[in-house]
Tab-separated table of C-alpha atoms and ligand atoms in Angstrom:
chain	number	residue	atom	x	y	z
P	189	MET	CA	0.000	0.000	0.000
P	190	ASP	CA	1.319	3.448	-0.878
P	191	PHE	CA	0.955	5.680	2.159
P	192	SER	CA	2.374	8.806	0.585
P	193	LEU	CA	0.134	11.703	-0.291
P	194	SER	CA	-0.941	12.028	-3.905
P	195	GLU	CA	0.346	15.013	-5.857
P	196	ASP	CA	-2.966	16.806	-5.359
P	197	GLU	CA	-2.941	16.100	-1.633
P	198	GLN	CA	0.649	17.328	-1.340
P	199	ALA	CA	-0.322	20.518	-3.182
P	200	TYR	CA	-3.253	20.868	-0.799
P	201	ARG	CA	-0.901	20.475	2.199
P	202	ASP	CA	1.400	23.177	0.804
P	203	LYS	CA	-1.552	25.507	0.354
P	204	VAL	CA	-2.816	24.932	3.900
P	205	ARG	CA	0.689	25.346	5.312
P	206	GLN	CA	0.964	28.689	3.553
P	207	LEU	CA	-2.400	29.772	4.997
P	208	VAL	CA	-1.510	28.874	8.577
P	209	ASP	CA	1.984	30.346	8.191
P	210	ASP	CA	0.276	33.681	7.705
P	211	VAL	CA	-0.855	33.595	11.325
P	212	ASP	CA	1.951	35.373	13.136
P	213	GLY	CA	3.374	34.618	16.576
P	214	ALA	CA	1.567	37.504	18.286
P	215	GLN	CA	-1.787	36.298	16.987
P	216	MET	CA	-1.052	32.732	18.066
P	217	ARG	CA	-0.130	33.943	21.567
P	218	ALA	CA	-3.457	35.804	21.679
P	219	PHE	CA	-5.320	32.572	20.811
P	220	TRP	CA	-3.554	30.753	23.609
P	221	ALA	CA	-4.131	33.558	26.103
P	222	GLU	CA	-7.846	33.325	25.320
P	223	GLN	CA	-7.751	29.553	25.641
P	224	HIS	CA	-5.875	29.684	28.963
P	225	ALA	CA	-8.247	32.305	30.343
P	226	LEU	CA	-10.955	29.641	30.253
P	227	GLY	CA	-9.013	27.633	32.849
P	228	GLY	CA	-10.543	24.184	33.388
P	229	ASP	CA	-13.343	25.230	31.060
P	230	ARG	CA	-10.904	25.357	28.188
P	231	MET	CA	-11.970	21.911	27.152
P	232	PHE	CA	-13.960	23.535	24.374
P	233	PRO	CA	-11.944	22.657	21.283
P	234	TRP	CA	-10.924	26.075	20.121
P	235	ALA	CA	-10.499	29.691	21.091
P	236	LEU	CA	-13.226	31.702	19.380
P	237	SER	CA	-10.717	34.171	17.943
P	238	ALA	CA	-8.850	31.234	16.328
P	239	HIS	CA	-12.111	29.938	14.915
P	240	LYS	CA	-12.840	33.296	13.315
P	241	VAL	CA	-9.424	33.371	11.648
P	242	LEU	CA	-9.946	29.857	10.307
P	243	VAL	CA	-13.354	30.888	8.961
P	244	GLU	CA	-11.676	33.767	7.109
P	245	GLN	CA	-9.177	31.303	5.626
P	246	GLY	CA	-11.923	28.926	4.549
P	247	LEU	CA	-10.710	26.137	6.823
P	248	ILE	CA	-13.922	25.532	8.769
P	249	GLY	CA	-16.534	23.106	7.521
P	250	LEU	CA	-14.169	21.537	5.020
P	251	ASP	CA	-15.869	18.178	4.753
P	252	TRP	CA	-19.426	19.363	5.181
P	253	PRO	CA	-21.526	18.808	2.103
P	254	ALA	CA	-22.209	21.681	-0.315
P	255	PRO	CA	-23.433	24.370	-0.228
P	256	TRP	CA	-22.232	24.853	3.361
P	257	GLY	CA	-18.969	23.024	3.234
P	258	LYS	CA	-16.337	22.370	0.647
P	259	GLY	CA	-16.838	18.632	0.274
P	260	ALA	CA	-13.174	18.018	1.175
P	261	THR	CA	-12.008	14.393	1.363
P	262	SER	CA	-11.150	12.889	4.732
P	263	SER	CA	-7.459	12.962	3.684
P	264	GLU	CA	-7.690	16.703	3.233
P	265	VAL	CA	-9.379	17.066	6.620
P	266	PHE	CA	-6.608	14.977	8.165
P	267	VAL	CA	-3.936	17.121	6.480
P	268	VAL	CA	-5.555	20.315	7.773
P	269	ALA	CA	-5.826	18.928	11.321
P	270	GLU	CA	-2.120	17.985	11.224
P	271	GLU	CA	-1.061	21.350	9.868
P	272	LEU	CA	-3.100	23.291	12.428
P	273	VAL	CA	-1.724	21.360	15.371
P	274	ALA	CA	1.810	21.549	13.950
P	275	ALA	CA	1.449	25.314	13.552
P	276	GLY	CA	0.491	25.566	17.224
P	277	PHE	CA	-3.250	26.202	16.936
P	278	PRO	CA	-5.089	25.406	20.152
P	279	SER	CA	-6.461	21.908	19.523
P	280	SER	CA	-7.908	20.865	16.224
P	281	PRO	CA	-11.053	22.771	15.356
P	282	VAL	CA	-11.687	21.014	12.069
P	283	THR	CA	-12.390	17.657	13.615
P	284	SER	CA	-13.799	18.141	17.107
P	285	SER	CA	-17.578	18.400	17.344
P	286	HIS	CA	-17.901	19.041	13.641
P	287	SER	CA	-19.308	15.577	13.065
P	288	LEU	CA	-22.369	16.902	14.887
P	289	VAL	CA	-22.659	19.600	12.245
P	290	ARG	CA	-22.288	17.033	9.473
P	291	GLY	CA	-25.207	15.154	11.050
P	292	LEU	CA	-27.241	18.333	11.136
P	293	ILE	CA	-26.607	19.100	7.465
P	294	SER	CA	-27.419	15.566	6.361
P	295	HIS	CA	-30.463	14.979	8.549
P	296	GLY	CA	-31.783	18.337	9.796
P	297	SER	CA	-34.837	19.982	8.252
P	298	PRO	CA	-33.959	22.592	5.566
P	299	LYS	CA	-35.348	25.292	7.872
P	300	ILE	CA	-33.119	24.385	10.802
P	301	VAL	CA	-30.054	23.990	8.592
P	302	GLU	CA	-30.603	27.397	7.018
P	303	GLU	CA	-31.175	28.991	10.389
P	304	GLN	CA	-28.210	27.462	12.192
P	305	LEU	CA	-25.391	26.844	9.715
P	306	PRO	CA	-24.451	30.474	9.008
P	307	LYS	CA	-24.187	31.007	12.784
P	308	VAL	CA	-21.980	27.933	13.139
P	309	LEU	CA	-19.707	29.195	10.393
P	310	ALA	CA	-19.478	32.578	12.094
P	311	GLY	CA	-18.488	30.887	15.341
P	312	ASP	CA	-21.664	32.044	17.076
P	313	LEU	CA	-23.370	28.684	17.523
P	314	ARG	CA	-21.983	25.515	19.091
P	315	TYR	CA	-23.240	22.032	19.774
P	316	ALA	CA	-22.439	19.467	22.425
P	317	GLY	CA	-22.899	15.725	21.944
P	318	GLY	CA	-25.207	14.124	24.519
P	319	LEU	CA	-25.015	10.355	24.210
P	320	SER	CA	-23.706	8.920	27.494
P	321	GLU	CA	-25.908	8.681	30.568
P	322	PRO	CA	-25.208	7.699	34.185
P	323	GLU	CA	-26.080	4.047	33.435
P	324	ALA	CA	-25.248	4.030	29.739
P	325	GLY	CA	-21.681	4.705	28.580
P	326	SER	CA	-20.033	1.786	26.803
P	327	ASP	CA	-23.451	0.179	26.738
P	328	LEU	CA	-25.014	3.202	25.060
P	329	PHE	CA	-28.254	1.504	24.026
P	330	ALA	CA	-29.182	1.075	27.683
P	331	LEU	CA	-30.012	4.806	27.673
P	332	ARG	CA	-33.157	5.898	29.486
P	333	THR	CA	-33.808	9.511	28.495
P	334	THR	CA	-37.258	9.637	26.913
P	335	ALA	CA	-38.915	12.035	24.474
P	336	VAL	CA	-42.695	11.626	24.364
P	337	ARG	CA	-44.511	13.262	21.487
P	338	HIS	CA	-47.322	15.745	22.210
P	339	GLY	CA	-48.522	17.289	18.942
P	340	ASP	CA	-45.635	19.163	17.364
P	341	GLU	CA	-43.426	18.909	20.452
P	342	TYR	CA	-41.503	16.244	22.328
P	343	VAL	CA	-41.425	16.306	26.126
P	344	VAL	CA	-38.002	15.167	27.270
P	345	ASN	CA	-37.167	13.654	30.666
P	346	GLY	CA	-33.914	12.123	31.832
P	347	SER	CA	-30.252	12.968	32.133
P	348	LYS	CA	-27.014	12.926	30.145
P	349	LEU	CA	-23.585	12.623	31.744
P	350	TRP	CA	-20.037	13.552	30.663
P	351	THR	CA	-21.438	16.049	28.153
P	352	SER	CA	-18.374	18.012	27.026
P	353	TYR	CA	-18.990	21.656	26.093
P	354	ALA	CA	-22.687	21.634	27.168
P	355	HIS	CA	-22.054	24.770	29.233
P	356	GLU	CA	-20.810	26.616	26.164
P	357	ALA	CA	-23.155	25.199	23.562
P	358	GLN	CA	-26.501	26.486	22.356
P	359	TYR	CA	-27.784	22.972	21.573
P	360	ILE	CA	-27.135	19.451	22.775
P	361	SER	CA	-27.404	16.854	20.063
P	362	THR	CA	-28.922	13.987	22.025
P	363	LEU	CA	-29.925	10.402	21.476
P	364	VAL	CA	-33.273	9.786	23.201
P	365	ARG	CA	-35.884	7.037	23.327
P	366	THR	CA	-38.946	8.092	21.316
P	367	ASP	CA	-40.658	4.696	21.280
P	368	PRO	CA	-41.284	3.678	24.900
P	369	GLU	CA	-42.110	0.101	23.832
P	370	SER	CA	-38.741	-0.381	22.157
P	371	THR	CA	-35.466	-1.723	23.519
P	372	ARG	CA	-31.791	-1.316	22.694
P	373	HIS	CA	-31.006	0.391	19.358
P	374	ARG	CA	-34.611	0.390	18.149
P	375	GLY	CA	-36.923	3.308	18.906
P	376	LEU	CA	-34.219	5.951	19.389
P	377	SER	CA	-34.115	9.401	17.784
P	378	MET	CA	-31.597	12.235	17.515
P	379	LEU	CA	-32.905	15.488	18.940
P	380	LEU	CA	-31.366	18.962	19.165
P	381	ILE	CA	-32.235	20.306	22.602
P	382	PRO	CA	-31.681	24.051	23.192
P	383	THR	CA	-29.580	24.558	26.320
P	384	ASP	CA	-31.738	27.500	27.411
P	385	ALA	CA	-35.018	25.540	27.257
P	386	PRO	CA	-37.137	25.701	30.449
P	387	GLY	CA	-36.658	22.526	32.534
P	388	MET	CA	-33.072	22.063	31.418
P	389	GLU	CA	-30.255	22.191	33.986
P	390	ILE	CA	-26.523	21.871	33.336
P	391	LYS	CA	-24.203	21.077	36.240
P	392	PRO	CA	-20.407	20.932	36.061
P	393	VAL	CA	-18.557	17.655	36.536
P	394	TRP	CA	-14.820	18.098	36.989
P	395	VAL	CA	-12.780	15.207	35.674
P	396	VAL	CA	-9.192	14.254	36.437
P	397	GLY	CA	-6.774	16.821	35.035
P	398	GLY	CA	-9.053	19.740	35.850
P	399	TRP	CA	-11.369	19.553	32.829
P	400	ARG	CA	-14.996	20.431	32.981
P	401	VAL	CA	-17.614	18.151	31.508
P	402	ASN	CA	-21.276	18.274	32.543
P	403	GLN	CA	-24.327	16.457	33.684
P	404	CYS	CA	-27.485	17.666	31.931
P	405	PHE	CA	-30.890	17.181	33.498
P	406	PHE	CA	-34.119	17.355	31.501
P	407	GLU	CA	-37.392	17.790	33.335
P	408	ASP	CA	-40.406	18.100	31.038
P	409	VAL	CA	-38.272	19.970	28.497
P	410	ARG	CA	-40.398	20.824	25.446
P	411	VAL	CA	-38.566	20.517	22.129
P	412	PRO	CA	-40.132	21.180	18.696
P	413	VAL	CA	-40.473	18.050	16.563
P	414	SER	CA	-38.685	20.011	13.823
P	415	ASN	CA	-35.509	19.780	15.978
P	416	ARG	CA	-35.330	16.049	15.257
P	417	LEU	CA	-32.516	14.903	12.965
P	418	GLY	CA	-33.700	12.271	10.506
P	419	PRO	CA	-36.746	10.019	10.812
P	420	GLU	CA	-38.312	9.200	14.168
P	421	ASN	CA	-36.936	6.034	15.823
P	422	GLU	CA	-33.971	5.806	13.447
P	423	GLY	CA	-31.464	7.704	15.542
P	424	ALA	CA	-29.138	4.729	16.032
P	425	ALA	CA	-28.454	4.430	12.278
P	426	ILE	CA	-27.813	8.157	11.958
P	427	LEU	CA	-25.468	8.081	14.919
P	428	SER	CA	-23.488	5.153	13.613
P	429	ALA	CA	-22.996	6.808	10.194
P	430	GLY	CA	-21.769	9.959	11.998
P	431	LEU	CA	-19.359	8.071	14.237
P	432	SER	CA	-17.758	6.166	11.386
P	433	ALA	CA	-17.065	9.505	9.691
P	434	GLU	CA	-14.818	10.317	12.687
P	435	ARG	CA	-12.697	7.277	11.967
P	436	SER	CA	-9.433	9.063	11.321
P	437	MET	CA	-9.442	11.469	14.248
P	438	SER	CA	-6.143	11.338	16.115
P	439	PHE	CA	-6.517	10.985	19.890
P	440	GLY	CA	-3.285	12.575	21.045
P	441	GLY	CA	-0.910	11.360	18.317
P	442	THR	CA	-0.748	14.652	16.429
P	443	GLU	CA	-0.074	16.626	19.616
P	444	SER	CA	2.587	14.077	20.649
P	445	ARG	CA	4.358	14.489	17.308
P	446	LEU	CA	4.405	18.260	17.763
P	447	LEU	CA	5.830	18.013	21.292
P	448	LEU	CA	8.441	15.531	20.099
P	449	ALA	CA	9.425	17.854	17.248
P	450	ARG	CA	9.829	20.723	19.743
P	451	LEU	CA	11.960	18.488	21.961
P	452	LEU	CA	14.205	17.512	19.043
P	453	HIS	CA	14.519	21.178	18.132
P	454	ARG	CA	15.632	21.960	21.679
P	455	PHE	CA	18.344	19.323	21.613
P	456	ALA	CA	19.508	20.011	18.058
P	457	GLY	CA	23.312	20.084	18.232
P	458	ALA	CA	23.217	19.134	21.917
P	459	ALA	CA	22.198	15.477	21.773
P	460	ASP	CA	25.136	14.600	24.059
P	461	GLU	CA	23.119	16.137	26.899
P	462	LEU	CA	20.714	13.208	26.564
P	463	GLN	CA	21.289	9.800	28.130
P	464	ASP	CA	21.452	6.619	26.037
P	465	ASN	CA	18.089	5.507	27.356
P	466	ASP	CA	16.575	8.873	26.289
P	467	LEU	CA	17.860	8.346	22.764
P	468	GLU	CA	16.446	4.830	22.779
P	469	ALA	CA	13.080	6.218	23.931
P	470	ILE	CA	13.111	8.909	21.229
P	471	GLY	CA	13.735	6.248	18.573
P	472	ARG	CA	10.902	4.164	19.998
P	473	PHE	CA	8.422	7.068	20.065
P	474	VAL	CA	9.317	8.290	16.576
P	475	THR	CA	8.590	4.791	15.292
P	476	LYS	CA	5.358	4.301	17.222
P	477	LEU	CA	4.062	7.771	16.379
P	478	GLU	CA	4.624	7.036	12.715
P	479	VAL	CA	2.646	3.793	13.134
P	480	GLU	CA	-0.165	5.782	14.765
P	481	ARG	CA	-0.180	8.210	11.892
P	482	LEU	CA	-0.265	5.436	9.320
P	483	LEU	CA	-3.159	3.724	11.112
P	484	ASN	CA	-5.145	6.944	10.724
P	485	VAL	CA	-4.059	7.323	7.105
P	486	ALA	CA	-5.128	3.713	6.442
P	487	ALA	CA	-8.541	4.346	8.045
P	488	ASN	CA	-8.885	7.391	5.820
P	489	ALA	CA	-7.940	5.476	2.712
P	490	LYS	CA	-10.516	2.773	3.479
P	491	GLY	CA	-13.192	5.418	3.986
P	492	ILE	CA	-12.343	7.104	0.700
P	493	ARG	CA	-12.571	3.760	-1.106
P	494	GLY	CA	-15.995	3.245	0.476
P	495	GLU	CA	-14.810	0.277	2.564
P	496	GLU	CA	-15.796	-0.375	6.176
P	497	ALA	CA	-13.384	1.831	8.153
P	498	SER	CA	-14.617	1.723	11.730
P	499	VAL	CA	-12.329	-1.173	12.738
P	500	ALA	CA	-9.290	0.634	11.344
P	501	GLY	CA	-10.527	3.705	13.249
P	502	SER	CA	-10.713	1.654	16.465
P	503	MET	CA	-7.135	0.482	15.913
P	504	GLY	CA	-5.961	4.075	15.509
P	505	LYS	CA	-7.944	5.209	18.546
P	506	VAL	CA	-6.740	2.552	20.959
P	507	PHE	CA	-3.128	2.650	19.744
P	508	GLY	CA	-2.908	6.445	19.560
P	509	SER	CA	-4.562	7.260	22.881
P	510	GLU	CA	-2.477	4.724	24.831
P	511	LEU	CA	0.678	5.877	23.044
P	512	ALA	CA	-0.094	9.525	23.852
P	513	GLN	CA	-0.279	8.639	27.552
P	514	GLU	CA	2.995	6.718	27.402
P	515	PHE	CA	4.719	9.553	25.534
P	516	ALA	CA	3.322	12.281	27.812
P	517	GLN	CA	4.579	10.480	30.918
P	518	TRP	CA	8.025	9.940	29.463
P	519	LEU	CA	8.300	13.579	28.352
P	520	ASN	CA	7.356	14.777	31.832
P	521	GLU	CA	10.023	12.579	33.371
P	522	LEU	CA	12.596	13.893	30.884
P	523	LEU	CA	11.731	17.525	31.615
P	524	ALA	CA	11.164	16.939	35.320
P	525	ASP	CA	13.800	19.460	36.420
P	526	SER	CA	12.032	22.343	34.678
P	527	LEU	CA	8.631	21.129	35.774
P	528	TYR	CA	8.883	20.327	39.414
P	529	GLN	CA	11.252	23.064	40.542
P	530	ARG	CA	8.698	25.647	39.564
P	531	GLU	CA	6.600	27.132	42.326
P	532	TRP	CA	2.919	26.299	42.204
P	533	GLY	CA	1.084	28.813	40.015
P	534	ALA	CA	4.296	30.591	38.893
P	535	ALA	CA	4.538	31.583	35.228
P	536	ALA	CA	6.313	29.000	33.101
P	537	ASP	CA	9.866	29.872	32.133
P	538	ASP	CA	10.102	26.661	30.131
P	539	GLN	CA	7.104	26.637	27.794
P	540	LEU	CA	7.805	23.164	26.438
P	541	ALA	CA	7.837	21.703	29.964
P	542	ALA	CA	4.654	23.606	30.837
P	543	ASP	CA	2.907	22.289	27.715
P	544	ALA	CA	4.152	18.770	28.458
P	545	GLU	CA	2.667	19.000	31.944
P	546	TRP	CA	-0.634	20.195	30.506
P	547	PHE	CA	-0.550	17.341	28.019
P	548	VAL	CA	0.063	14.631	30.623
P	549	ARG	CA	-3.065	15.777	32.428
P	550	GLY	CA	-5.061	16.045	29.216
P	551	THR	CA	-4.165	12.563	28.057
P	552	VAL	CA	-5.508	10.857	31.185
P	553	THR	CA	-9.009	10.733	29.753
P	554	VAL	CA	-8.259	10.048	26.070
P	555	THR	CA	-8.502	6.285	26.591
P	556	VAL	CA	-12.062	6.766	27.918
P	557	ALA	CA	-13.656	9.626	25.952
P	558	GLY	CA	-14.917	8.549	22.539
P	559	GLY	CA	-15.160	4.899	23.649
P	560	THR	CA	-12.797	3.119	26.042
P	561	SER	CA	-9.786	1.054	24.998
P	562	GLU	CA	-11.587	-2.132	26.050
P	563	ILE	CA	-14.537	-1.302	23.814
P	564	GLN	CA	-12.217	-0.519	20.882
P	565	ARG	CA	-10.427	-3.846	21.368
P	566	ASN	CA	-13.766	-5.667	21.488
P	567	ALA	CA	-14.727	-3.953	18.208
P	568	ILE	CA	-11.454	-5.038	16.577
P	569	ALA	CA	-11.961	-8.633	17.731
P	570	GLN	CA	-15.668	-8.869	16.928
P	571	ARG	CA	-16.281	-6.623	13.924
P	572	GLY	CA	-12.763	-6.888	12.516
P	573	LEU	CA	-12.019	-10.570	13.072
P	574	GLY	CA	-15.585	-11.884	13.342
P	575	LEU	CA	-14.930	-13.423	16.765
P	576	PRO	CA	-18.000	-14.139	18.916
P	577	LYS	CA	-19.041	-11.929	21.823
P	578	GLY	CA	-17.594	-13.007	25.172
P	579	ALA	CA	-19.898	-14.643	27.707
L	331	LIG	C1	-13.269	13.703	29.340
L	331	LIG	C2	-14.476	12.979	28.835
L	331	LIG	C3	-15.305	13.597	27.914
L	331	LIG	C4	-16.457	12.951	27.460
L	331	LIG	N1	-17.278	13.616	26.591
L	331	LIG	C5	-18.454	13.047	26.232
L	331	LIG	C6	-19.393	13.770	25.442
L	331	LIG	O1	-19.145	14.925	25.052
L	331	LIG	N2	-20.573	13.188	25.125
L	331	LIG	C7	-20.886	11.928	25.538
L	331	LIG	O2	-21.978	11.454	25.215
L	331	LIG	N3	-20.018	11.212	26.302
L	331	LIG	C8	-18.827	11.747	26.657
L	331	LIG	N4	-17.928	11.045	27.448
L	331	LIG	C9	-18.333	9.744	27.935
L	331	LIG	C10	-17.552	8.566	27.352
L	331	LIG	O3	-17.972	8.290	26.040
L	331	LIG	C11	-17.803	7.400	28.319
L	331	LIG	O4	-17.157	7.737	29.533
L	331	LIG	C12	-17.271	6.110	27.795
L	331	LIG	O5	-18.017	5.680	26.682
L	331	LIG	C13	-17.311	5.022	28.894
L	331	LIG	O6	-18.561	4.964	29.498
L	331	LIG	P1	-18.701	5.009	31.091
L	331	LIG	O7	-17.926	6.135	31.611
L	331	LIG	O8	-20.146	4.903	31.431
L	331	LIG	O9	-17.963	3.683	31.615
L	331	LIG	P2	-18.542	2.218	31.588
L	331	LIG	O10	-19.193	1.941	30.285
L	331	LIG	O11	-19.338	2.002	32.828
L	331	LIG	O12	-17.213	1.362	31.664
L	331	LIG	C14	-16.497	1.165	32.899
L	331	LIG	C15	-15.313	0.242	32.599
L	331	LIG	O13	-15.805	-1.042	32.160
L	331	LIG	C16	-15.241	-1.360	30.900
L	331	LIG	N5	-16.242	-2.050	30.071
L	331	LIG	C17	-17.540	-1.695	29.889
L	331	LIG	N6	-18.140	-2.545	29.038
L	331	LIG	C18	-17.213	-3.446	28.658
L	331	LIG	C19	-17.223	-4.573	27.788
L	331	LIG	N7	-18.314	-4.932	27.113
L	331	LIG	N8	-16.078	-5.284	27.645
L	331	LIG	C20	-14.935	-4.919	28.300
L	331	LIG	N9	-14.875	-3.863	29.156
L	331	LIG	C21	-15.982	-3.142	29.318
L	331	LIG	C22	-14.871	-0.029	30.258
L	331	LIG	O14	-13.859	-0.164	29.284
L	331	LIG	C23	-14.421	0.772	31.469
L	331	LIG	O15	-13.077	0.455	31.778
L	331	LIG	C24	-16.759	11.652	27.908
L	331	LIG	C25	-15.912	11.010	28.833
L	331	LIG	C26	-14.787	11.670	29.295
L	331	LIG	C27	-13.908	10.979	30.292
């Protein structure tokens, strides 16, 4: 298999690199200052000022269908995500949460799409994804939030847990049970619930590392039927199509490659300051990070060819998220002198060490969010190899 980019893709990478190169250091520092000012709330995937710049450069909504998006291939989306992270943009705005928007464009009513999409593009409207519940995480189809139809409204009752960004979003894209007689994946629908609807309450849940996620409570929340995405009771199919479109999202690999590149830059011409075991570790991480990248590229290639790509996506997710944790811990040990001699709360005089410390905290949850490592391994064994479910 040829993993290299095609000529067109390479030209696309050059073009994107030129665009992000135009963002100067002062502007990038302003993005980060805005991101840091959010503190633990900074889990939202991008600083708004960065989003606006990317809108101006035409880099938001790349893979959304026309007329809203540019119909970019998943390779192009992957290239853009890599270039943005490599250029130092806070997180990767082209991938995170944008699958929700793809779902909206494909399955929302024309009225809702026309109302909401221009606001999304302007950075004025955000969505959170509300799937998991207190008793339904890995076993998502055990969910219990109900939406009972009364005329042209649904009345929603229940609760969603771990909802990232709910406190900053205008809508939560939820999976709810619309057929009370149904079980498991049948009888579910996707519903956009406005976060300011009466009866809706959002409470913070602080997870390890200092991030904020949320628990959302719905008590007789009335939602117009027109806020449903796709046909009633067919939410599971819509969700699964949306999730497989996220197949090539890197869970920490891209950020690890950037940190490693910065480390190599620091030691350029001074490699004799490193111990033999550090050099061995660098060789190991360079190799594994390239494997992670190629797993994502392979998942992309399968998707483009129209082949089933979710198993390849699971391989990339489990390998990349566990590797990111391993790399983050090693980097923190390597830079320990700069990290741990600093007084608590003091400004960082070693930015690489400060970013490494931030990263080690951030990577704690990457093996859980988006489906745990165990669930990914089960998917590889069952869907990929056709092995039976365990007892
Ligand atoms: C930081 C963060 C952000 C998140 N953001 C969102 C969000 O925005 N929206 C959203 O809907 N959800 C979100 N989640 C929830 C996430 O998807 C779930 O935490 C995840 O799917 C696991 O579900 P759970 O926490 O209920 O754990 P459980 O499903 O209860 O699992 C507990 C443990 O049992 C293991 N386990 C469970 N079932 C099996 C099995 N069949 N075989 C082997 N092992 C198994 C799991 O791997 C895990 O180790 C987020 C989670 C985190 C940590």
